[in-house]
Amino acid sequence: GEDVEQSLFLSVREGDSSVINCTYTDSSSTYLYWYKQEPGAGLQLLTYIFSNMDMKQDQRLTVLLNKKDKHLSLRIADTQTGDSAIYFCAEEDASGGSYIPTFGRGTSLIVHP
Amino acid sequence: DADVTQTPRNRITKTGKRIMLECSQTKGHDRMYWYRQDPGLGLRLIYYSFDVKDINKGEISDGYSVSRQAQAKFSLSLESAIPNQTALYFCATSVGQGTDTQYFGPGTRLTVL
């Protein structure tokens, strides 16, 4: 079965870079996602990467994918206090047509001033 | 106006009571989902529906039932609530193809005493 693992907490100082890591088990995953959950709100898509890519950059966000090791990371440059949230990694296998994502447990990012 | 809305936002109920959580969407998506979120456990899928006539069990469907009244509405019921159903419940929608981003509602915080 599918399994997505993340560490539960990450604490960084404002202005530093944050790196949130995720490992997954389904080698047939087509898309991998990062969602952000701010306090008191639902999840919102931050970014995604297609499985045939190894890197994607979007402003302060960099997603790295190592398919061989089934490892996904999200780097946030110049982390701000507003980046404090829970970040969820998710994998989705599109090959069977179901597109049901499997979410990790979420990493709570705490940004200190 | 929010694309995915949930009612109620907060609910306190007693063990044994029947309770219904409602979800409405204006995104025109065929696919709708119910998740529960518990601290340290991340998001777990309860039920999902690919269209009005389609209902599927997720990872943790025991003790829950759903109704898809229309494309825009998907309700979650707890027939006889128990304390370990205390959690944050999220409804989500998706298109069902390509980068199948999930769009989440704001959540319903349910407490069962």
Short mmCIF file of C-alpha atoms in Angstrom, two decimals:
data_model
loop_
_atom_site.label_atom_id
_atom_site.label_comp_id
_atom_site.label_asym_id
_atom_site.label_seq_id
_atom_site.Cartn_x
_atom_site.Cartn_y
_atom_site.Cartn_z
CA GLY A 1 0.00 0.00 0.00
CA GLU A 2 0.92 3.63 -0.25
CA ASP A 3 2.66 5.36 2.62
CA VAL A 4 3.91 8.92 2.92
CA GLU A 5 6.25 9.86 5.76
CA GLN A 6 7.18 13.29 7.08
CA SER A 7 8.80 14.53 10.25
CA LEU A 8 6.27 16.22 12.53
CA PHE A 9 8.08 19.45 13.43
CA LEU A 10 10.62 21.90 12.03
CA SER A 11 11.77 25.08 13.74
CA VAL A 12 13.73 27.79 11.91
CA ARG A 13 14.76 31.39 12.40
CA GLU A 14 13.21 34.11 10.27
CA GLY A 15 15.30 34.74 7.17
CA ASP A 16 16.82 31.26 7.13
CA SER A 17 15.89 28.57 4.61
CA SER A 18 13.50 25.79 5.61
CA VAL A 19 13.70 22.31 4.16
CA ILE A 20 10.77 19.96 4.69
CA ASN A 21 11.35 16.35 3.69
CA CYS A 22 8.99 13.60 2.63
CA THR A 23 9.42 9.96 1.63
CA TYR A 24 6.86 7.90 -0.22
CA THR A 25 6.52 4.28 -1.20
CA ASP A 26 4.45 4.14 -4.39
CA SER A 27 6.88 4.03 -7.30
CA SER A 28 4.02 4.58 -9.76
CA SER A 29 3.13 7.99 -8.32
CA THR A 30 2.49 10.40 -11.15
CA TYR A 31 2.10 13.66 -9.24
CA LEU A 32 3.49 14.74 -5.89
CA TYR A 33 2.08 17.70 -4.06
CA TRP A 34 2.79 20.09 -1.24
CA TYR A 35 -0.18 21.56 0.58
CA LYS A 36 -0.10 24.28 3.26
CA GLN A 37 -2.53 24.50 6.17
CA GLU A 38 -2.62 27.77 8.06
CA PRO A 39 -4.12 27.87 11.57
CA GLY A 40 -7.89 27.47 11.54
CA ALA A 41 -8.09 26.83 7.81
CA GLY A 42 -8.28 24.02 5.31
CA LEU A 43 -5.38 22.86 3.14
CA GLN A 44 -4.35 24.85 0.09
CA LEU A 45 -2.16 23.63 -2.73
CA LEU A 46 1.30 25.21 -2.62
CA THR A 47 2.95 23.47 -5.53
CA TYR A 48 3.20 20.13 -7.29
CA ILE A 49 5.75 18.26 -9.33
CA PHE A 50 5.25 15.73 -12.08
CA SER A 51 7.14 12.50 -11.61
CA ASN A 52 9.28 12.98 -14.73
CA MET A 53 10.79 16.16 -13.26
CA ASP A 54 13.51 16.39 -10.64
CA MET A 55 13.18 20.04 -9.70
CA LYS A 56 10.62 22.79 -9.80
CA GLN A 57 11.08 26.37 -8.65
CA ASP A 58 8.37 28.88 -7.92
CA GLN A 59 9.53 32.14 -6.33
CA ARG A 60 10.75 31.24 -2.81
CA LEU A 61 9.75 27.60 -3.17
CA THR A 62 11.96 24.85 -4.59
CA VAL A 63 10.74 21.29 -4.90
CA LEU A 64 13.29 18.52 -5.36
CA LEU A 65 12.33 14.99 -6.35
CA ASN A 66 14.65 11.99 -6.10
CA LYS A 67 12.69 9.17 -7.72
CA LYS A 68 15.35 6.57 -7.05
CA ASP A 69 15.15 7.18 -3.29
CA LYS A 70 11.44 8.15 -3.38
CA HIS A 71 12.29 11.37 -1.59
CA LEU A 72 10.58 14.73 -2.03
CA SER A 73 11.63 17.98 -0.40
CA LEU A 74 10.27 21.50 -0.17
CA ARG A 75 12.71 24.32 0.35
CA ILE A 76 11.41 27.73 1.42
CA ALA A 77 13.98 30.47 0.97
CA ASP A 78 14.05 33.50 3.29
CA THR A 79 11.45 31.98 5.61
CA GLN A 80 9.01 34.48 7.09
CA THR A 81 6.78 34.29 10.15
CA GLY A 82 3.83 34.09 7.77
CA ASP A 83 5.21 30.76 6.53
CA SER A 84 4.41 29.19 9.93
CA ALA A 85 1.90 26.47 9.10
CA ILE A 86 1.53 22.73 8.66
CA TYR A 87 2.90 21.43 5.36
CA PHE A 88 1.54 18.21 3.89
CA CYS A 89 3.21 16.09 1.29
CA ALA A 90 0.86 14.01 -0.89
CA GLU A 91 1.36 11.47 -3.62
CA GLU A 92 -1.14 10.55 -6.29
CA ASP A 93 -1.14 7.59 -8.62
CA ALA A 94 -2.87 8.61 -11.83
CA SER A 95 -2.12 5.39 -13.69
CA GLY A 96 -5.26 3.62 -12.48
CA GLY A 97 -7.47 6.62 -13.08
CA SER A 98 -8.56 7.00 -9.47
CA TYR A 99 -6.47 10.09 -8.60
CA ILE A 100 -6.97 9.56 -4.89
CA PRO A 101 -4.09 11.25 -3.06
CA THR A 102 -2.36 9.84 -0.01
CA PHE A 103 -1.31 12.50 2.48
CA GLY A 104 1.55 12.46 4.93
CA ARG A 105 0.97 13.38 8.57
CA GLY A 106 2.10 16.96 8.03
CA THR A 107 5.14 18.92 9.20
CA SER A 108 4.52 21.84 11.55
CA LEU A 109 6.88 24.65 10.56
CA ILE A 110 7.55 27.11 13.36
CA VAL A 111 9.35 30.32 12.37
CA HIS A 112 11.02 32.29 15.15
CA PRO A 113 11.57 36.03 14.80
CA ASP B 1 -17.47 33.84 -1.56
CA ALA B 2 -15.75 30.59 -0.65
CA ASP B 3 -15.83 27.84 -3.27
CA VAL B 4 -16.18 25.03 -0.71
CA THR B 5 -18.25 25.68 2.39
CA GLN B 6 -18.93 23.52 5.41
CA THR B 7 -21.63 23.74 8.05
CA PRO B 8 -21.50 23.85 10.97
CA ARG B 9 -18.00 25.18 11.63
CA ASN B 10 -18.04 24.00 15.21
CA ARG B 11 -20.24 21.44 16.93
CA ILE B 12 -20.32 19.92 20.38
CA THR B 13 -22.50 16.88 20.81
CA LYS B 14 -23.03 14.00 23.20
CA THR B 15 -22.21 10.33 22.84
CA GLY B 16 -24.95 8.46 21.01
CA LYS B 17 -26.36 11.46 19.14
CA ARG B 18 -26.80 11.49 15.38
CA ILE B 19 -25.05 14.35 13.67
CA MET B 20 -24.74 15.53 10.08
CA LEU B 21 -21.98 17.65 8.62
CA GLU B 22 -22.74 19.36 5.33
CA CYS B 23 -20.53 20.42 2.46
CA SER B 24 -21.43 22.56 -0.55
CA GLN B 25 -19.28 23.60 -3.49
CA THR B 26 -19.60 26.09 -6.33
CA LYS B 27 -16.58 24.84 -8.29
CA GLY B 28 -18.61 22.52 -10.49
CA HIS B 29 -16.37 19.57 -9.61
CA ASP B 30 -17.68 16.04 -9.87
CA ARG B 31 -15.43 14.62 -7.16
CA MET B 32 -15.97 15.23 -3.46
CA TYR B 33 -14.23 13.85 -0.40
CA TRP B 34 -14.54 13.74 3.39
CA TYR B 35 -11.41 13.62 5.56
CA ARG B 36 -10.77 13.76 9.25
CA GLN B 37 -7.68 15.33 10.76
CA ASP B 38 -6.27 14.31 14.11
CA PRO B 39 -3.09 15.77 15.66
CA GLY B 40 -0.06 13.72 14.60
CA LEU B 41 -2.12 11.51 12.29
CA GLY B 42 -2.57 13.88 9.39
CA LEU B 43 -5.51 13.53 7.03
CA ARG B 44 -7.39 10.27 6.69
CA LEU B 45 -9.98 9.65 3.98
CA ILE B 46 -13.45 8.68 5.22
CA TYR B 47 -15.55 8.55 2.03
CA TYR B 48 -15.33 9.87 -1.48
CA SER B 49 -17.68 10.30 -4.41
CA PHE B 50 -16.77 10.59 -8.09
CA ASP B 51 -20.23 11.67 -9.16
CA VAL B 52 -23.78 11.84 -7.84
CA LYS B 53 -24.38 8.11 -8.16
CA ASP B 54 -20.99 7.01 -6.90
CA ILE B 55 -20.01 6.52 -3.25
CA ASN B 56 -16.81 4.83 -2.09
CA LYS B 57 -15.41 3.95 1.30
CA GLY B 58 -12.10 5.40 2.29
CA GLU B 59 -9.54 4.33 4.86
CA ILE B 60 -11.73 4.87 7.94
CA SER B 61 -15.42 4.62 6.99
CA ASP B 62 -16.65 2.62 9.99
CA GLY B 63 -19.11 4.67 12.07
CA TYR B 64 -19.78 7.12 9.22
CA SER B 65 -22.15 7.34 6.29
CA VAL B 66 -22.48 9.83 3.43
CA SER B 67 -25.06 11.14 1.04
CA ARG B 68 -24.41 12.86 -2.30
CA GLN B 69 -27.61 14.81 -2.77
CA ALA B 70 -26.44 16.71 -5.85
CA GLN B 71 -23.21 17.48 -7.67
CA ALA B 72 -22.71 20.41 -5.32
CA LYS B 73 -23.60 18.74 -2.00
CA PHE B 74 -21.99 15.95 -0.01
CA SER B 75 -23.05 15.22 3.58
CA LEU B 76 -21.30 13.19 6.25
CA SER B 77 -23.32 11.56 9.02
CA LEU B 78 -22.32 10.05 12.32
CA GLU B 79 -25.23 7.75 13.19
CA SER B 80 -24.27 7.38 16.85
CA ALA B 81 -21.39 9.65 17.78
CA ILE B 82 -18.63 8.41 20.08
CA PRO B 83 -15.82 10.39 21.76
CA ASN B 84 -13.06 9.06 19.49
CA GLN B 85 -14.84 10.74 16.58
CA THR B 86 -13.78 14.06 18.06
CA ALA B 87 -11.70 15.59 15.28
CA LEU B 88 -11.47 18.25 12.60
CA TYR B 89 -13.43 17.23 9.51
CA PHE B 90 -12.67 18.52 6.03
CA CYS B 91 -14.61 18.33 2.83
CA ALA B 92 -12.69 18.63 -0.45
CA THR B 93 -13.44 18.66 -4.17
CA SER B 94 -11.38 17.93 -7.26
CA VAL B 95 -11.72 17.80 -11.03
CA GLY B 96 -10.44 14.24 -11.38
CA GLN B 97 -7.85 14.57 -14.11
CA GLY B 98 -4.43 16.01 -14.78
CA THR B 99 -2.96 17.75 -11.79
CA ASP B 100 -5.93 16.82 -9.66
CA THR B 101 -5.66 19.55 -7.05
CA GLN B 102 -7.91 19.13 -4.06
CA TYR B 103 -9.82 22.19 -2.89
CA PHE B 104 -10.61 22.09 0.80
CA GLY B 105 -13.37 23.62 2.85
CA PRO B 106 -12.56 25.48 6.08
CA GLY B 107 -13.27 22.47 8.27
CA THR B 108 -15.76 21.50 10.97
CA ARG B 109 -14.45 21.03 14.49
CA LEU B 110 -16.52 18.29 16.11
CA THR B 111 -16.36 17.45 19.81
CA VAL B 112 -18.18 14.39 21.13
CA LEU B 113 -18.58 14.39 24.91
#
